[in-house]
Coordinates of C-alpha atoms in Angstrom, one line a residue:
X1 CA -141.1 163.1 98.0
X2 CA -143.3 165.7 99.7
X3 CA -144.3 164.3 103.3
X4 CA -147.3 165.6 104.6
X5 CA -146.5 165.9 108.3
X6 CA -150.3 166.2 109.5
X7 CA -151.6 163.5 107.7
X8 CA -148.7 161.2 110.0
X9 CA -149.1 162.7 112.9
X10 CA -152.5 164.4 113.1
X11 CA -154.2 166.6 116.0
X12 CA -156.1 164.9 118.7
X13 CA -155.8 167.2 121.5
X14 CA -155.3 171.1 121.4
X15 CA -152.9 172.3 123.6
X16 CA -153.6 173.9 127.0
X17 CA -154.1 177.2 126.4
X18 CA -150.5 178.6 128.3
X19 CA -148.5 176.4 126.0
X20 CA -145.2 178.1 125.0
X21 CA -143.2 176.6 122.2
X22 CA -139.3 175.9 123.2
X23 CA -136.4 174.9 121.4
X24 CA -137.3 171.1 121.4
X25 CA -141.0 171.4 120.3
X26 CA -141.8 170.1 117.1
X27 CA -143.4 171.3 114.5
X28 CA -145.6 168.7 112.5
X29 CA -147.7 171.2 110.3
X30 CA -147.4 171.1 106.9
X31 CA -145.3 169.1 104.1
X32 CA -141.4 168.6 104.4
X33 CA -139.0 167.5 101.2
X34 CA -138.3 163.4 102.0
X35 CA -136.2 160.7 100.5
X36 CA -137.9 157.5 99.6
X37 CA -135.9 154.4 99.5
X38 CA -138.7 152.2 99.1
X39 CA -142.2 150.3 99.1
X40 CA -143.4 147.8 101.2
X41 CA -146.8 146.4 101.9
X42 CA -148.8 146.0 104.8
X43 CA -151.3 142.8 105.7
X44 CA -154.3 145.3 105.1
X45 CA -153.2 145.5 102.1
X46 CA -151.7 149.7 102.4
X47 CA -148.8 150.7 100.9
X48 CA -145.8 152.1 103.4
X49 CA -143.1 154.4 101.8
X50 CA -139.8 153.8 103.6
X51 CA -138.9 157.5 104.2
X52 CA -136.0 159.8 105.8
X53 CA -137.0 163.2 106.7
X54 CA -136.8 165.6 109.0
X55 CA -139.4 167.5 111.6
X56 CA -138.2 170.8 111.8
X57 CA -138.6 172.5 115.0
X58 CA -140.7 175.1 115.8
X59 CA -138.8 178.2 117.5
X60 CA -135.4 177.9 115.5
X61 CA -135.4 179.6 112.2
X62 CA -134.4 178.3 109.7
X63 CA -134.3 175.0 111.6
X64 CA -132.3 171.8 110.1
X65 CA -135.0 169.3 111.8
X66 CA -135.0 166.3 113.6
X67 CA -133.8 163.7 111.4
X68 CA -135.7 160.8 111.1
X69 CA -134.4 157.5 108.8
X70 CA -136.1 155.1 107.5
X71 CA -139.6 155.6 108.6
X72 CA -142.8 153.9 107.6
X73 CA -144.7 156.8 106.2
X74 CA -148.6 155.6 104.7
X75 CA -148.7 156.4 101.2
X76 CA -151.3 159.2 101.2
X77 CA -148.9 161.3 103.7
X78 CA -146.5 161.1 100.1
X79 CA -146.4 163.2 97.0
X80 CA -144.1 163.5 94.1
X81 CA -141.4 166.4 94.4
X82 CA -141.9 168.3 91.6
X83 CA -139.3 171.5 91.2
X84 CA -141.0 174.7 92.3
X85 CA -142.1 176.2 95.9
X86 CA -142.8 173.9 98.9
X87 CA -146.3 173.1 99.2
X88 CA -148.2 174.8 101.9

């Protein structure tokens, strides 16, 4: 699964304007390759992928990520993997 990172945790505040990125800021812009291990369903009737991913981070290149296992992701933060380039 593709997890849309922004749709999970979206932007409320801008940062101040002298932030500096360090080696344990994340970055949670665009989609990162997942592994769903499930399907449950919520009392408001929304469907939650059970998801492990990781948040890469955003001054080490290439970066291997936070890992995260087993997260409740919404279904509309997920997309089918299809082979080809990462979505942008």
């Amino acid at each position: 699964m593709w997890v849309e990172l922004s749709a999970i945790y979206p932007q409320m505040n801008f940062p101040p304007p002298r932030f500096r990125p360090d080696d344990s800021t994340l970055d949670v812009r665009g989609a990162v390759e997942g592994e769903l291990r499930g399907w449950l369903r919520s009392t408001t009737g929304e469907w939650l992928g059970v998801v492990s991913f990781r948040v890469p981070y955003a001054t080490l290149v290439p970066s291997t990520g936070l890992p995260l296992t087993d997260q409740l992701v919404p279904a509309h933060a997920l997309r089918p993997r299809r082979r080809g380039p990462r979505p942008r």
